[in-house]
Short mmCIF file of C-alpha atoms in Angstrom, two decimals:
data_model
loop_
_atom_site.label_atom_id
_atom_site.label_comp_id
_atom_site.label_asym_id
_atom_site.label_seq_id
_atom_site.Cartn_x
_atom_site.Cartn_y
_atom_site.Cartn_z
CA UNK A 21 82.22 71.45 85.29
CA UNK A 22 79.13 73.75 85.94
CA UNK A 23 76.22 71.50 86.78
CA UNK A 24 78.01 68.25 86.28
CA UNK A 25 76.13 66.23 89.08
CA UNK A 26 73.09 68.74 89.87
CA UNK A 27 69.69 67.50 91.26
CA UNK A 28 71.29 63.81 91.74
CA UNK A 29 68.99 63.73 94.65
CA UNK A 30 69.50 60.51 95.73
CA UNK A 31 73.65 60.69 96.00
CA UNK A 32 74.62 59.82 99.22
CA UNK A 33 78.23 59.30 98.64
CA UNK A 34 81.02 60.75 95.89
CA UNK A 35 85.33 60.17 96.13
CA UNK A 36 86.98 63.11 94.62
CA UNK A 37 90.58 62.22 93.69
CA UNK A 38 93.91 64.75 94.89
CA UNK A 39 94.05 65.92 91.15
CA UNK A 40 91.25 67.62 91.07
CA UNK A 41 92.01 71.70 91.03
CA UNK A 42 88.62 72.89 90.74
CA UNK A 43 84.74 72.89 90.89
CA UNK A 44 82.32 74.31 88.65
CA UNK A 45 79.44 76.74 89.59
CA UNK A 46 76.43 74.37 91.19
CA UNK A 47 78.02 71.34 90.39
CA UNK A 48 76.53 69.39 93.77
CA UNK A 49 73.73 71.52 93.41
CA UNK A 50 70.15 69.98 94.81
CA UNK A 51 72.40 66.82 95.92
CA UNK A 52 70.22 66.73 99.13
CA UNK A 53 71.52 63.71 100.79
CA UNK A 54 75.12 64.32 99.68
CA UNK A 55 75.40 65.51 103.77
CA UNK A 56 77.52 63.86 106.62
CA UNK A 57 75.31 64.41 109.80
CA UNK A 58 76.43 63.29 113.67
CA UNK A 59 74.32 64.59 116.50
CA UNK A 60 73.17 67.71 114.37
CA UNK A 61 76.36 68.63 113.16
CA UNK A 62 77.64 68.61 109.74
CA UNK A 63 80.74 67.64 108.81
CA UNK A 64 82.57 68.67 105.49
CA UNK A 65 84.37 67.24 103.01
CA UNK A 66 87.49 68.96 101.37
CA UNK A 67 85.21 70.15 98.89
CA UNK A 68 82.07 72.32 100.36
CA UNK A 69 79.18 71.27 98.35
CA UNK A 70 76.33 72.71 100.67
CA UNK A 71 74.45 73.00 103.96
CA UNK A 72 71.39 70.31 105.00
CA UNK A 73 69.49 73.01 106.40
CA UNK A 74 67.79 71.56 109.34
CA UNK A 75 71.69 71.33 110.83
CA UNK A 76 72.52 73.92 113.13
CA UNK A 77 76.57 73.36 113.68
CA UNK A 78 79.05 73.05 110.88
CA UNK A 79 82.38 72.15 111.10
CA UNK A 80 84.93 72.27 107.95
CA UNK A 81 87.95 69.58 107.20
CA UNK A 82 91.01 71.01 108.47
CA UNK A 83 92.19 70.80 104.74
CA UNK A 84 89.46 72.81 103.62
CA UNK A 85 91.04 75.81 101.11
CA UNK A 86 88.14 77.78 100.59
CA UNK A 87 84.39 77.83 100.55
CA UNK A 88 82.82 78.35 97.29
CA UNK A 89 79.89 80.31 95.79
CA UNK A 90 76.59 80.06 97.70
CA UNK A 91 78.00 77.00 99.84
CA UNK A 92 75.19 77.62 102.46
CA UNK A 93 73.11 79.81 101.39
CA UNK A 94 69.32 80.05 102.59
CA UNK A 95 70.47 77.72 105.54
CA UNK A 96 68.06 79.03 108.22
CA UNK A 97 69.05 76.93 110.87
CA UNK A 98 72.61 77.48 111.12
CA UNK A 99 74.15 79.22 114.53
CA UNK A 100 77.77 78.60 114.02
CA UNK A 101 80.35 77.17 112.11
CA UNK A 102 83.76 76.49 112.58
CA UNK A 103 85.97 77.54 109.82
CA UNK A 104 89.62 76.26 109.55
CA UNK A 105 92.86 78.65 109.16
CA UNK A 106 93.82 76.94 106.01
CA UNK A 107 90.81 79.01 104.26
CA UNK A 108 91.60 81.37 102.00
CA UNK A 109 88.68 82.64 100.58
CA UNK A 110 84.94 83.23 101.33
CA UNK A 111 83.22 83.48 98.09
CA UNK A 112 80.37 85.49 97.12
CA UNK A 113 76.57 84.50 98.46
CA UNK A 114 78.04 81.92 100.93
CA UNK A 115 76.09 82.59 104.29
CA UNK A 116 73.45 84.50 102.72
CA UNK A 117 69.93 84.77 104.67
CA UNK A 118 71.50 82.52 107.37
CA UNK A 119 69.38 84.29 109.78
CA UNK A 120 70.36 82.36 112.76
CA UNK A 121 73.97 82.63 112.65
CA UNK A 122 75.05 85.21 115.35
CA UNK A 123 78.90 85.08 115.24
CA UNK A 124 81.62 83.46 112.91
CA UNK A 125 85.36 83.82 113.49
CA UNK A 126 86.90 84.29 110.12
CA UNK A 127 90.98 82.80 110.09
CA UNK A 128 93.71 85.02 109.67
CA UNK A 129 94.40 82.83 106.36
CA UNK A 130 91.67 84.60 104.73
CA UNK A 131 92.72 87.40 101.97
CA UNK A 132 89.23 88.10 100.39
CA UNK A 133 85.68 88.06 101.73
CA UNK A 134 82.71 87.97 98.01
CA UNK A 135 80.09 89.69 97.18
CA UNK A 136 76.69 89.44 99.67
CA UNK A 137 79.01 86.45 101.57
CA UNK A 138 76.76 87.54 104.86
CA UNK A 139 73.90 89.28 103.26
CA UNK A 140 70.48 89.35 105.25
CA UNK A 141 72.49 87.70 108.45
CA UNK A 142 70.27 89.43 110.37
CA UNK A 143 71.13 87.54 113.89
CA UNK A 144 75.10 88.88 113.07
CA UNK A 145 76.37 90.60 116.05
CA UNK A 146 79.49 91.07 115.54
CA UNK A 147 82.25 90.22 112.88
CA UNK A 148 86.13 90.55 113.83
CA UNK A 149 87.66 90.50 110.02
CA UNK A 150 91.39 89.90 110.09
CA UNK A 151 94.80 91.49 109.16
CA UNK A 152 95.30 89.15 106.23
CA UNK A 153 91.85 90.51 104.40
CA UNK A 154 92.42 92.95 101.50
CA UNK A 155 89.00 93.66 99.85
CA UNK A 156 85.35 93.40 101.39
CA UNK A 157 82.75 92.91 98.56
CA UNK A 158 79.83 94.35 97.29
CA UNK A 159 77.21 93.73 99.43
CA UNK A 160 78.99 91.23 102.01
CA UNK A 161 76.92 92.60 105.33
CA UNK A 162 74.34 94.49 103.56
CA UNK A 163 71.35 93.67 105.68
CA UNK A 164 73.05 92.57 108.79
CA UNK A 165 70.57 94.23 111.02
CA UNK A 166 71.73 93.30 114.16
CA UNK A 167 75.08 93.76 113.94
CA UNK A 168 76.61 96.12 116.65
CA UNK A 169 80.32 96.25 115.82
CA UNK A 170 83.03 95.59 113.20
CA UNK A 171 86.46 95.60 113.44
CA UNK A 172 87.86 96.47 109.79
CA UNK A 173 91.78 96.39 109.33
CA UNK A 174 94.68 97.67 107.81
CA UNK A 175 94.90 95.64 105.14
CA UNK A 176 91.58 96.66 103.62
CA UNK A 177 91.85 98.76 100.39
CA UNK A 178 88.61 99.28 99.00
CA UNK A 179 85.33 98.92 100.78
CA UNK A 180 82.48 96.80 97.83
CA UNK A 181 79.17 98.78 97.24
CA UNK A 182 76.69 98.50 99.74
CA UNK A 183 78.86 96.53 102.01
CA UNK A 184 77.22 97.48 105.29
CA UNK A 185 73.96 98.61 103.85
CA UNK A 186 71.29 98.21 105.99
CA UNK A 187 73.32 97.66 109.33
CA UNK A 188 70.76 99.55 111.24
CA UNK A 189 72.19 98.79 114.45
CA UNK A 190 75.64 100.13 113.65
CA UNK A 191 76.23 102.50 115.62
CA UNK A 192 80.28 103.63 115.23
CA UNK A 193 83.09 102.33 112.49
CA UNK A 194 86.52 103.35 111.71
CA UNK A 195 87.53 103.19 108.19
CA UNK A 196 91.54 102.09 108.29
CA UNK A 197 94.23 104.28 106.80
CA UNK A 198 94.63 101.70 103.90
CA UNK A 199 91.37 102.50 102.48
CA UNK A 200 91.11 105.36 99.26
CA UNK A 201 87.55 104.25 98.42
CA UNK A 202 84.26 104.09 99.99
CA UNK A 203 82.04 102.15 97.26
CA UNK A 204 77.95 103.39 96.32
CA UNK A 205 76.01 102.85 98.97
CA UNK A 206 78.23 101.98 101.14
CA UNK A 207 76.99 102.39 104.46
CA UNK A 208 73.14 103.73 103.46
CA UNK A 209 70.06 102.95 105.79
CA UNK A 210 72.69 102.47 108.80
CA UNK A 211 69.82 104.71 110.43
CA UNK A 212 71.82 104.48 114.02
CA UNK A 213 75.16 105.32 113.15
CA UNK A 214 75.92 108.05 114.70
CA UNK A 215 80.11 108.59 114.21
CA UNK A 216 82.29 107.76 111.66
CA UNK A 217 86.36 108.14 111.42
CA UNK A 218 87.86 108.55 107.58
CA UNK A 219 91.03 108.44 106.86
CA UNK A 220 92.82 110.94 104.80
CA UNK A 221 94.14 108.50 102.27
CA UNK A 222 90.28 108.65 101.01
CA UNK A 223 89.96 109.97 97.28
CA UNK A 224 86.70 109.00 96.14
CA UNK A 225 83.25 108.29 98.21
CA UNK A 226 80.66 106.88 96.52
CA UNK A 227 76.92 107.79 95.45
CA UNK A 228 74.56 107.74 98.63
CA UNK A 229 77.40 106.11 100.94
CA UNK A 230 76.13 107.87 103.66
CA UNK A 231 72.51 107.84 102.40
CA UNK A 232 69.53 107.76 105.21
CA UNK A 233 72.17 107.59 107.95
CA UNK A 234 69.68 109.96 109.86
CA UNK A 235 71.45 110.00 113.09
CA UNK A 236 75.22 110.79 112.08
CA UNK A 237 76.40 113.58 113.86
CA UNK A 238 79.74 113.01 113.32
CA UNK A 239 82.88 112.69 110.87
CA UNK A 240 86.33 112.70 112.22
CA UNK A 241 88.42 113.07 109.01
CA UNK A 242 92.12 112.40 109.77
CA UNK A 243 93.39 115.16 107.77
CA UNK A 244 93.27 118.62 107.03
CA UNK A 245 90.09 120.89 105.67
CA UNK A 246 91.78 121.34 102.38
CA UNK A 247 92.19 117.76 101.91
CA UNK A 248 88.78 116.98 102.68
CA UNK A 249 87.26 119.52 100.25
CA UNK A 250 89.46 117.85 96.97
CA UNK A 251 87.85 114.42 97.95
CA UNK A 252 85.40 113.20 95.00
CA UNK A 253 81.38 113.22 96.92
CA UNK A 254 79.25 111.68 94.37
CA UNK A 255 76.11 112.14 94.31
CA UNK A 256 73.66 112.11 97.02
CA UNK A 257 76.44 111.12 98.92
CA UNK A 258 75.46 113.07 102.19
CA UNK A 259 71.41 112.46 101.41
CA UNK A 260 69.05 112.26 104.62
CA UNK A 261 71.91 112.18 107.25
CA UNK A 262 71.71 113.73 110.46
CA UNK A 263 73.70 117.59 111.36
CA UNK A 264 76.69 116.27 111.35
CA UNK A 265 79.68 118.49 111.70
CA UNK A 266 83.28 117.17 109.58
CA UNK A 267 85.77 117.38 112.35
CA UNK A 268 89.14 117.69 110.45
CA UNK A 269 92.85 118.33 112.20
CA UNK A 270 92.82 122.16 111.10
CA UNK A 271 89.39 122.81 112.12
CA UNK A 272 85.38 121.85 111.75
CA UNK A 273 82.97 121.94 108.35
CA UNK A 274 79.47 122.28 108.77
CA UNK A 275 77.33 119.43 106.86
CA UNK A 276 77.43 120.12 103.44
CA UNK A 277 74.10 120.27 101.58
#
């Protein structure tokens, strides 16, 4: 259950049987030496409990599942990890503030990526999110400064509030054809994006998605003028942006004000 073995500080050791189905919320939690270190790499269990964070290297059990809530959060020191295809799941708050970790391969055995799961990885370069990913949460890159590029796919139906708030050194993304909703916030203080292709499967975009993007100039829209003009722009939506110009298949719109 939740808390069951948290601030055992002095566990070194614990044998979880095949039976087991689940974890509760900061169960391991504070279990400091609960670690298996070689040469500055961590190696982990089939259960992630958490990150030693003077370790720079991870590397996950090939039977690993999924990763868990806040699995290594706050660890500073991290630069990469290795992440098995068996994964299916990257919970919410898992590399948050890893500020050190400049790339991560996520498997194509992945479906779902949580809430803030990269927030404030501001070394983040780039992130290469595969086909088998459906939703991106709230908040999963917000603050990833330094990222340059993202490849989003297909399979993506909804993009979380502030997802890629804060990705100040974005400077071009393609929303897929899959996606009808660009959540609050979505993309606000991306001060250096400068282009953005939507899709016209878009209904809804969300309150200040576009907010502070000072240097977007433009918006390919993949459908017709008509078809833009009947998508729901909540509020603020378009707040602080640059002249952009909405380049649609039928002809141009002016930034809207």
């Amino acid at each position: 259950g939740d808390s069951a073995f948290s601030d055992c500080s002095s566990l070194t050791s614990i044998t979880i049987p095949d039976s087991v189905t689940s974890i509760g919320d900061s169960a391991f939690s504070g279990c400091n030496q609960l670690i298996q270190i070689e040469n500055g790499v961590q190696y982990v269990d089939k259960w992630v409990i958490g990150c030693d964070y003077s370790v720079t290297s991870v590397i996950l059990r090939s039977d690993t599942v999924g990763i868990g809530d806040s699995a290594f959060s706050g660890c500073s020191s991290l630069t990469s990890i290795t992440i098995p295809d068996g994964v299916t799941s990257i919970g919410n708050y898992v590399f948050e503030y890893c500020s050190n970790l400049t790339s991560i391969t996520i498997p194509d055995s992945v479906t779902s990526i949580g809430d803030s799961a990269f927030y404030k990885c501001s070394s983040l370069t780039s992130v290469t999110i595969p086909e088998s990913v459906t939703s991106i949460g709230d908040s999963a890159f917000s603050g990833c400064s330094s990222l340059t590029s993202i490849t989003i796919p297909d399979s993506v139906t909804s993009i979380g509030r502030f997802a890629f708030s804060g990705c100040s050194s974005l400077t071009s993304i393609t929303i897929p054809d899959s996606v009808t909703s660009i959540g609050q916030s979505a993309f606000n203080d991306c001060s250096n994006l400068t282009s953005i292709t939507i899709p016209d499967g878009v209904t809804s975009i969300g309150q200040s998605a576009f907010w502070n993007c000072s240097n977007l100039t433009s918006i390919t829209f993949n459908g017709t003028m008509a078809q833009w003009n009947t998508i729901e722009k909540n509020s603020y939506w378009n707040a602080n942006t640059g002249n952009y110009t909405v380049h649609c298949t039928d002809g141009d719109i002016a930034e809207e004000n």
